GROMACS .gro file of C-alpha atoms in nm:
model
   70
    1UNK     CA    1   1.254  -0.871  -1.601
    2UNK     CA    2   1.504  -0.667  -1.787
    3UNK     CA    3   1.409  -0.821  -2.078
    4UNK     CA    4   1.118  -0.746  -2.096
    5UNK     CA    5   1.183  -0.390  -1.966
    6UNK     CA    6   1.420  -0.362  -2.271
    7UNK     CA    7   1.150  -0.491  -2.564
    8UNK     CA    8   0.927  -0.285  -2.731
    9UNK     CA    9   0.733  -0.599  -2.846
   10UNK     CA   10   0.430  -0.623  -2.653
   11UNK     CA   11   0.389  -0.972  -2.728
   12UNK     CA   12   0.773  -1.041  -2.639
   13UNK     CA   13   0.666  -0.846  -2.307
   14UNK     CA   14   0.309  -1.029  -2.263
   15UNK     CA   15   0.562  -1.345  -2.322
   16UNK     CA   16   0.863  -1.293  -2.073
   17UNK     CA   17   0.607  -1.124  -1.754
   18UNK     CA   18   0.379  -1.405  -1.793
   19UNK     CA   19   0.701  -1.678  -1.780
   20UNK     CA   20   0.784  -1.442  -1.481
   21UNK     CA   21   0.499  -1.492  -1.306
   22UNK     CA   22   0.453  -1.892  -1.353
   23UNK     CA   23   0.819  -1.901  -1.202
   24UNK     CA   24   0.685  -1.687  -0.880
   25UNK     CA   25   0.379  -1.885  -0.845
   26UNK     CA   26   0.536  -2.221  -0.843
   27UNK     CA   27   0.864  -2.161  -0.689
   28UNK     CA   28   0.745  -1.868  -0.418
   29UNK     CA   29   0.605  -1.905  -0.043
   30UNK     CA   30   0.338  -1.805   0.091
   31UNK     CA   31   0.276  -1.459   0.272
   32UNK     CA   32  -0.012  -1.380   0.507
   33UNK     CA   33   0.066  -1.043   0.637
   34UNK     CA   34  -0.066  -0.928   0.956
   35UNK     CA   35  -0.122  -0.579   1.098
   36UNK     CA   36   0.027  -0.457   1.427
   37UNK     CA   37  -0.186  -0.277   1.718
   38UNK     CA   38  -0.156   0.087   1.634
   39UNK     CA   39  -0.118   0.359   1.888
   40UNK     CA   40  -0.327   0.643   1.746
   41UNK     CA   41  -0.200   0.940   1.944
   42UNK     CA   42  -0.174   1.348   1.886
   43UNK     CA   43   0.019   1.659   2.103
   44UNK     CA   44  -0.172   1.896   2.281
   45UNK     CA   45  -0.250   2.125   1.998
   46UNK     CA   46  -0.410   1.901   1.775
   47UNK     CA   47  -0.803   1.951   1.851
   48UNK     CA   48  -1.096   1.839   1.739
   49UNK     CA   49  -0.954   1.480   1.762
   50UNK     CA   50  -1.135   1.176   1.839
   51UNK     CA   51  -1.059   0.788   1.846
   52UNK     CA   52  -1.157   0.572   1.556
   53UNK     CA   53  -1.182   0.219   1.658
   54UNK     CA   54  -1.114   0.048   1.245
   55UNK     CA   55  -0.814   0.314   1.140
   56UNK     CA   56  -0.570   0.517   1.260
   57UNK     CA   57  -0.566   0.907   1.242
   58UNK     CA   58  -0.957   0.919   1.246
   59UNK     CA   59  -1.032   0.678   1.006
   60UNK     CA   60  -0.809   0.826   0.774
   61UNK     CA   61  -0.975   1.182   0.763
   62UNK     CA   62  -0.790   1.390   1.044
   63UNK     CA   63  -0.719   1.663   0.725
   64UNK     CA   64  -1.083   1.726   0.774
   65UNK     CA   65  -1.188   1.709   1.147
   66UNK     CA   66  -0.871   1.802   1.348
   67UNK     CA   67  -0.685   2.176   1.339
   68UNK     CA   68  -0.415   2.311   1.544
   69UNK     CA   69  -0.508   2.529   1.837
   70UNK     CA   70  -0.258   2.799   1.811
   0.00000   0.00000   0.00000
């Protein structure tokens, strides 16, 4: 990787991250990645707040449909 961090040559480049990447895909594991349960919760002042069932902080668009009650 520093190699090829270190060429200009973009065919030198193309050349070492492609070796790089045969070497990961035969010699690497496998990952599945999970996600954890999510507790989606807010303090008192936070209004306009409401649960989302698919993502957290109201599917990802609480900066538009929550404010702070002052």
């Amino acid at each position: 990787m520093v190699a090829g961090r270190q060429t200009d040559d973009f065919a030198k480049r193309k050349e070492i991250y492609d070796e790089m990447q045969l070497l990961a895909h035969d010699d690497s594991g496998i990952a599945i990645f999970m996600l954890p349960s999510i507790i989606d919760a807010y303090a008192p002042e936070v209004q306009g707040v409401e649960p989302d069932g698919v993502r957290t902080m109201m599917g990802a668009r609480i900066a538009e449909r929550a404010w702070l009650q002052s």
